[in-house]
Coordinates of C-alpha atoms and ligand atoms in Angstrom, one line a residue:
M103 CA 12.5 -103.9 -98.9
K104 CA 9.2 -105.7 -99.5
L105 CA 8.1 -104.8 -95.9
I106 CA 8.9 -101.1 -96.5
L107 CA 6.9 -101.1 -99.8
M108 CA 3.9 -102.7 -98.0
L109 CA 4.0 -100.1 -95.3
V110 CA 4.1 -97.2 -97.9
C111 CA 1.1 -98.7 -99.8
A112 CA -0.9 -99.1 -96.6
G113 CA -0.2 -95.5 -95.7
V114 CA -1.3 -94.2 -99.1
C115 CA -4.4 -96.3 -98.9
L116 CA -5.3 -94.9 -95.5
V117 CA -4.9 -91.3 -96.7
A118 CA -7.0 -92.0 -99.8
C119 CA -9.8 -93.6 -97.7
A120 CA -9.8 -90.8 -95.2
S121 CA -10.2 -88.2 -97.9
A122 CA -13.0 -90.1 -99.6
N123 CA -14.9 -90.0 -96.3
Y124 CA -14.4 -86.2 -95.9
P125 CA -11.9 -85.9 -93.0
V126 CA -12.9 -84.1 -89.8
S127 CA -10.9 -81.0 -89.2
P128 CA -9.0 -81.1 -85.9
T129 CA -9.9 -77.4 -85.3
M130 CA -13.6 -78.2 -84.9
T131 CA -15.5 -76.0 -82.5
P132 CA -18.1 -77.5 -80.1
T133 CA -21.6 -77.7 -81.6
P134 CA -24.0 -75.2 -80.0
E135 CA -27.4 -76.2 -78.7
P136 CA -30.0 -76.1 -81.6
T137 CA -32.4 -73.2 -81.3
R138 CA -35.9 -74.3 -80.2
I139 CA -38.5 -72.9 -82.5
P140 CA -42.1 -72.4 -81.3
V141 CA -44.8 -74.2 -83.3
L142 CA -47.9 -72.0 -83.6
S143 CA -49.8 -74.5 -85.7
T144 CA -49.3 -76.8 -88.7
I145 CA -50.8 -77.3 -92.1
A146 CA -50.6 -80.7 -93.9
L147 CA -49.4 -80.5 -97.5
P148 CA -50.9 -82.6 -100.3
T149 CA -48.7 -85.6 -101.3
P150 CA -46.2 -84.4 -103.8
R151 CA -46.5 -85.7 -107.3
T152 CA -43.6 -87.8 -108.6
Q153 CA -44.5 -87.7 -112.3
G154 CA -45.3 -84.8 -114.6
P155 CA -45.9 -83.9 -118.2
M156 CA -42.6 -82.1 -118.7
S157 CA -39.2 -83.8 -119.1
V158 CA -36.2 -82.7 -117.0
E159 CA -34.6 -81.6 -120.3
E160 CA -37.5 -79.4 -121.1
T161 CA -37.4 -77.8 -117.7
M162 CA -33.7 -77.0 -118.2
L163 CA -34.4 -75.6 -121.6
K164 CA -37.2 -73.4 -120.4
R165 CA -35.7 -72.2 -117.1
R166 CA -35.2 -68.4 -117.1
S167 CA -35.1 -65.9 -114.2
I168 CA -38.6 -64.5 -114.0
R169 CA -39.1 -61.3 -112.0
E170 CA -42.6 -60.2 -112.8
F171 CA -45.6 -62.0 -111.5
K172 CA -49.4 -61.9 -111.6
D173 CA -51.4 -61.4 -108.4
T174 CA -52.7 -65.0 -108.5
P175 CA -51.9 -66.9 -105.3
L176 CA -50.3 -70.4 -105.5
T177 CA -52.2 -73.5 -104.4
L178 CA -51.2 -75.5 -101.4
A179 CA -50.3 -78.3 -103.8
E180 CA -47.9 -76.0 -105.7
I181 CA -46.3 -74.6 -102.5
G182 CA -45.9 -78.2 -101.2
Q183 CA -44.4 -79.4 -104.5
L184 CA -41.8 -76.6 -104.6
L185 CA -40.8 -77.2 -101.0
W186 CA -40.6 -80.9 -101.6
A187 CA -38.3 -80.2 -104.6
A188 CA -36.1 -78.2 -102.2
Q189 CA -35.8 -80.6 -99.3
G190 CA -38.4 -83.4 -99.6
I191 CA -37.7 -86.8 -98.2
T192 CA -37.5 -89.5 -100.9
H193 CA -36.0 -92.5 -99.1
P194 CA -36.9 -94.5 -95.9
A195 CA -33.5 -93.6 -94.5
G196 CA -34.5 -89.9 -94.6
L197 CA -32.5 -89.0 -97.7
R198 CA -33.8 -86.0 -99.6
T199 CA -34.4 -84.6 -103.1
A200 CA -31.1 -82.6 -102.9
P201 CA -27.8 -84.2 -101.9
S202 CA -26.1 -83.3 -98.6
A203 CA -22.5 -83.8 -97.4
G204 CA -22.7 -86.7 -94.9
A205 CA -26.5 -86.6 -95.1
L206 CA -26.4 -84.0 -92.3
Y207 CA -29.0 -81.7 -93.9
P208 CA -28.0 -78.2 -92.7
L209 CA -30.8 -76.5 -94.8
E210 CA -34.0 -75.1 -93.3
V211 CA -36.6 -73.8 -95.8
Y212 CA -39.2 -71.1 -95.1
A213 CA -42.1 -70.0 -97.3
V214 CA -43.2 -66.3 -97.1
T215 CA -46.8 -65.8 -98.4
R216 CA -49.5 -63.1 -98.0
E217 CA -51.1 -65.0 -95.1
A218 CA -48.1 -66.1 -93.1
T219 CA -44.4 -67.2 -93.0
Y220 CA -44.1 -71.0 -92.6
R221 CA -41.2 -73.3 -92.0
Y222 CA -41.2 -76.5 -94.0
D223 CA -41.1 -79.7 -92.1
P224 CA -39.7 -82.3 -94.6
H225 CA -40.4 -85.3 -92.2
A226 CA -44.1 -84.7 -92.0
H227 CA -44.3 -82.8 -95.3
Q228 CA -46.2 -80.0 -93.6
L229 CA -46.0 -76.3 -93.0
I230 CA -45.3 -75.0 -89.6
V231 CA -46.7 -71.5 -89.0
H232 CA -43.7 -69.4 -88.0
A233 CA -45.1 -65.9 -88.1
R234 CA -48.6 -64.7 -89.0
G235 CA -49.3 -61.9 -91.4
D236 CA -47.7 -60.6 -94.7
L237 CA -43.9 -60.1 -94.4
R238 CA -43.3 -59.6 -98.1
A239 CA -43.0 -55.7 -97.9
P240 CA -40.5 -55.7 -95.1
L241 CA -38.6 -58.6 -96.8
Y242 CA -38.6 -56.5 -100.1
A243 CA -37.2 -53.5 -98.1
V244 CA -34.2 -55.5 -96.8
A245 CA -33.5 -57.2 -100.2
L246 CA -32.5 -54.1 -102.1
M247 CA -36.1 -53.3 -102.9
Q248 CA -36.3 -55.9 -105.6
D249 CA -39.8 -55.8 -107.0
S250 CA -40.0 -59.6 -107.6
I251 CA -40.3 -60.1 -103.9
L252 CA -43.3 -57.7 -103.6
Q253 CA -45.0 -59.2 -106.6
A254 CA -44.5 -62.9 -106.0
P255 CA -47.3 -64.7 -104.0
L256 CA -44.5 -66.9 -102.5
T257 CA -40.9 -66.4 -101.6
I258 CA -39.0 -69.5 -100.6
V259 CA -36.2 -68.6 -98.2
I260 CA -33.4 -71.2 -97.9
T261 CA -31.4 -70.9 -94.7
A262 CA -28.6 -73.0 -93.3
V263 CA -27.6 -74.2 -89.8
Y264 CA -23.8 -74.4 -90.3
A265 CA -23.2 -76.3 -87.0
R266 CA -24.9 -79.4 -88.4
T267 CA -22.2 -79.7 -91.0
S268 CA -19.2 -78.3 -89.1
K269 CA -19.6 -80.9 -86.3
K270 CA -18.4 -83.5 -88.8
Y271 CA -16.4 -81.5 -91.4
G272 CA -15.0 -78.6 -89.4
E273 CA -14.8 -74.9 -90.1
E274 CA -12.7 -75.2 -93.3
R275 CA -15.0 -77.4 -95.5
T276 CA -18.3 -76.3 -94.1
P277 CA -18.9 -73.0 -95.9
R278 CA -18.1 -74.7 -99.2
Y279 CA -20.4 -77.7 -98.5
V280 CA -23.3 -75.5 -97.3
A281 CA -23.0 -73.2 -100.4
L282 CA -22.9 -76.2 -102.7
E283 CA -26.0 -77.7 -101.0
V284 CA -28.0 -74.5 -101.2
G285 CA -27.3 -74.4 -104.9
H286 CA -28.6 -78.0 -105.3
A287 CA -31.8 -77.2 -103.4
A288 CA -32.3 -73.9 -105.3
Q289 CA -31.9 -75.5 -108.7
N290 CA -34.5 -78.1 -107.8
V291 CA -36.9 -75.3 -106.9
L292 CA -36.2 -73.4 -110.1
L293 CA -36.8 -76.5 -112.3
Q294 CA -39.8 -77.6 -110.3
A295 CA -41.3 -74.1 -110.9
V296 CA -40.9 -74.5 -114.6
A297 CA -42.5 -77.9 -114.5
L298 CA -45.5 -76.3 -112.7
N299 CA -45.7 -73.6 -115.4
L300 CA -44.5 -71.0 -112.8
G301 CA -41.7 -68.5 -112.9
A302 CA -38.9 -67.9 -110.3
V303 CA -35.7 -66.0 -109.7
P304 CA -32.9 -66.9 -107.3
I305 CA -31.9 -63.8 -105.2
G306 CA -28.6 -63.5 -103.5
A307 CA -28.6 -59.7 -103.0
F308 CA -30.0 -58.9 -99.5
L309 CA -28.9 -57.8 -96.0
D310 CA -28.4 -61.1 -94.1
D311 CA -28.9 -59.7 -90.6
Q312 CA -32.0 -57.8 -91.6
V313 CA -33.6 -60.6 -93.4
Q314 CA -33.1 -62.7 -90.2
Q315 CA -34.7 -59.9 -88.2
V316 CA -37.7 -59.3 -90.5
L317 CA -38.5 -63.0 -90.6
S318 CA -37.7 -63.6 -86.9
L319 CA -35.4 -66.4 -87.9
P320 CA -33.6 -68.3 -85.2
R321 CA -30.0 -67.1 -84.6
D322 CA -28.5 -70.2 -86.2
H323 CA -30.7 -70.2 -89.4
Q324 CA -28.6 -68.1 -91.8
P325 CA -30.5 -66.9 -94.9
L326 CA -28.6 -67.8 -98.1
Y327 CA -31.1 -67.6 -100.9
L328 CA -34.5 -65.9 -101.5
I329 CA -36.6 -67.4 -104.4
P330 CA -39.7 -65.5 -105.3
V331 CA -42.1 -67.8 -107.3
G332 CA -45.4 -67.0 -109.0
H333 CA -47.4 -67.0 -112.3
P334 CA -45.3 -65.1 -114.9
R335 CA -46.9 -61.9 -115.9
Ligands
LIG564 C1 -25.8 -66.5 -106.8 C2 -26.9 -65.8 -107.6 C3 -27.4 -64.6 -107.1 C4 -28.4 -63.9 -107.8 N1 -28.9 -62.8 -107.3 C5 -29.9 -62.2 -107.9 C6 -30.6 -61.1 -107.3 O1 -30.3 -60.6 -106.3 N2 -31.6 -60.5 -108.1 C7 -32.0 -61.0 -109.3 O2 -32.9 -60.4 -109.9 N3 -31.4 -62.0 -109.9 C8 -30.4 -62.6 -109.2 N4 -29.8 -63.7 -109.8 C9 -30.2 -64.2 -111.1 C10 -29.2 -63.8 -112.2 O3 -29.3 -62.5 -112.5 C11 -29.6 -64.6 -113.5 O4 -29.5 -66.0 -113.2 C12 -28.7 -64.3 -114.7 O5 -29.0 -63.0 -115.1 C13 -28.9 -65.2 -115.8 O6 -30.3 -65.3 -116.3 P1 -31.2 -66.6 -116.3 O7 -31.3 -67.1 -114.8 O8 -32.5 -66.2 -116.9 O9 -30.4 -67.7 -117.0 C14 -28.8 -64.4 -109.1 C15 -28.2 -65.6 -109.6 C16 -27.3 -66.3 -108.8 C17 -26.7 -67.6 -109.4

C-alpha cells in the first residue's frame, strides 16, 4: 500500500514539474532556417537612461492613447529609449526589459521614421538601416488610413518570429505566448513614452501581409502591433 502511495505521489510531482517548465508539444514542426537580413549600415544609440523624473505610478495614471502629433521629430536618444523599453537588454545573461517565455525572445522591433526604417539590435543597442526613405505614407495606407501613422515622427513596429518560441513550446502554446509578449513590450513603450512627455497609441488594425510588403519585412517577421509616437498636438 505504502509503495503504491509513493508511486502515485512521484507521478503527480513529475506532472506538476513538467507543467511548471512549460511542456513541449509532441506535435512540434521543424524550425525553419532564420531569414538572413541584409545590413545596409548601423547607427549607435545613446546609452538609455535608467532613472527619470516620473514614477511608474504617474506614467500609468497619465497614459492615454494619443493620436494627434506635432511635426517635431524625435531625438535619437528618445528613439533609443523607446526601443530599449520594448526589448532592451538589462542583464548580463541577455535578459530584457520585457519578459519572454523561456527567454526565447521572438520579438523583432522596427522603427519607421521620415529618414528610414530601422531594425533595433538590442545586443548592440543600435539601429540597423533596413530601408532608406519615408515609408509612413504607404504604411498609413495599409493600416486603414489611420492619421496617427501619417502624423507621428516615429512608428514602432513590433513583429514576431513564431518559430523561436514554437521550437520549444509547440504550435498550441506559441500563439498565446507571443501575443502575451507583444503586450508586455508594447505597454513598456507606451509608459516610456509618457515618461518622456511623448504621446503614443497602440494600433492593431492593419493588413498584415501588406504591412509586411510595404516595410519589406522578412517572411518570418510577422507584424503584430504598430505604435505611432510623437509630441502630442
Ligand atoms: C489590441 C488593441 C488594438 C488597438 N488598435 C487600435 C487601432 O487600430 N487604432 C487606434 O486608434 N487605437 C487602437 N487601440 C487603442 C484603443 O482604442 C484604446 O486603448 C482605447 O480606446 C482606450 O483608450 P486609452 O488607451 O486612452 O485608455 C488598440 C488597443 C488595443 C489594446
